[in-house]
Short mmCIF file of C-alpha atoms in Angstrom, two decimals:
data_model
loop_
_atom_site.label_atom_id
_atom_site.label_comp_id
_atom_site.label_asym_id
_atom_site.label_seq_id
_atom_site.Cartn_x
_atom_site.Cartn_y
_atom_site.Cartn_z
CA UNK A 1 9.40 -30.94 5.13
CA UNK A 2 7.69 -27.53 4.93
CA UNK A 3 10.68 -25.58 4.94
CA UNK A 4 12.32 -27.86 2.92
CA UNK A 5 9.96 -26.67 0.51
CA UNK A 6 10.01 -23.44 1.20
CA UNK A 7 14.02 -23.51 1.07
CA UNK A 8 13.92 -25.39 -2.51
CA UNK A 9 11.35 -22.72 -4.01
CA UNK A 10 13.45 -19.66 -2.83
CA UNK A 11 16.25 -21.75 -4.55
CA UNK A 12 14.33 -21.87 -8.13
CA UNK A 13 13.45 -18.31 -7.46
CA UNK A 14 16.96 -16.91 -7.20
CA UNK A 15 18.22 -19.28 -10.11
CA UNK A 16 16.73 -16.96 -13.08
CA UNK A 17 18.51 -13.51 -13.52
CA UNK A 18 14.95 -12.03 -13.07
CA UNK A 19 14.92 -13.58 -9.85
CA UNK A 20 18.02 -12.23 -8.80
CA UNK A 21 17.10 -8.92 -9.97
CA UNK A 22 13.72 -9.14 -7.76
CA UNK A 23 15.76 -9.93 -4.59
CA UNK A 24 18.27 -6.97 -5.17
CA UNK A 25 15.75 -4.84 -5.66
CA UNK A 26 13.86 -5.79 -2.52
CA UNK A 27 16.43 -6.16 -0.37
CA UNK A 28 18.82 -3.21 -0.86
CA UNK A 29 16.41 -0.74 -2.85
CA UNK A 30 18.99 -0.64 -6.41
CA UNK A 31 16.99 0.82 -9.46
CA UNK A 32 18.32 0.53 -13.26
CA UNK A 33 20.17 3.50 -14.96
CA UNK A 34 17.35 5.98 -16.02
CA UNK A 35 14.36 4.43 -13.41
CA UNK A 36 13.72 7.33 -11.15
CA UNK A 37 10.71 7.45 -7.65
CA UNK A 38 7.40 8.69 -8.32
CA UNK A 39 5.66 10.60 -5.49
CA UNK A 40 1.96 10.99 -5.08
CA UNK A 41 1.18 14.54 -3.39
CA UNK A 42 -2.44 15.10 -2.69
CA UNK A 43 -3.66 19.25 -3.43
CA UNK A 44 -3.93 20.83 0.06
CA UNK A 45 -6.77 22.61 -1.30
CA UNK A 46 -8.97 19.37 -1.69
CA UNK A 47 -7.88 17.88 1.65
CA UNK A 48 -9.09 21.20 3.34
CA UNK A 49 -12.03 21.07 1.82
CA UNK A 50 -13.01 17.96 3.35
CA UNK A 51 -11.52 19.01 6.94
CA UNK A 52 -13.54 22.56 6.77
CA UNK A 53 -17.19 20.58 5.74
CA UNK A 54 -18.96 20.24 9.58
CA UNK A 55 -21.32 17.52 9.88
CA UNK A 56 -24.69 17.99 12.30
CA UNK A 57 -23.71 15.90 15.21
CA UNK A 58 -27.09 13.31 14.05
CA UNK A 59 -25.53 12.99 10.60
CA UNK A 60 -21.69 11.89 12.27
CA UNK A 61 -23.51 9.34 14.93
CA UNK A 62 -25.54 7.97 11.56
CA UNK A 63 -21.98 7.56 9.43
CA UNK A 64 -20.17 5.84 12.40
CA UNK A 65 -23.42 3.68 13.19
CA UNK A 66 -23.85 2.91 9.26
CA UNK A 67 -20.41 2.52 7.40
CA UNK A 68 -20.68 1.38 3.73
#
């Protein structure tokens, strides 16, 4: 009965155009004419910032012990 119901909701999913447009895009990655891929690219200089900062050895036993 479960995947009956499952079965029967993937059914009134796929019967709307946007639903078939949702399930080609998920399954085989298509795109409209003029959508294009956005990539986040984080500054090198901030991420070796961070790297380059040395904690005391008291202060990295304290952030382990006390995570928030």
């Amino acid at each position: 009965q479960a995947q009956e119901t499952r079965v029967a909701a993937a059914v009134a999913n796929t019967s709307s155009s946007r639903g078939v447009e949702t399930q080609l895009r998920e399954r085989f990655g298509v795109a409209r004419p003029g959508e294009g891929v956005i990539q986040i690219v984080r500054d090198s200089a901030t991420s070796s910032a961070l790297t380059t900062q040395s904690e005391s050895w008291w202060a990295r036993i304290f952030h382990t012990l006390f995570v928030w």
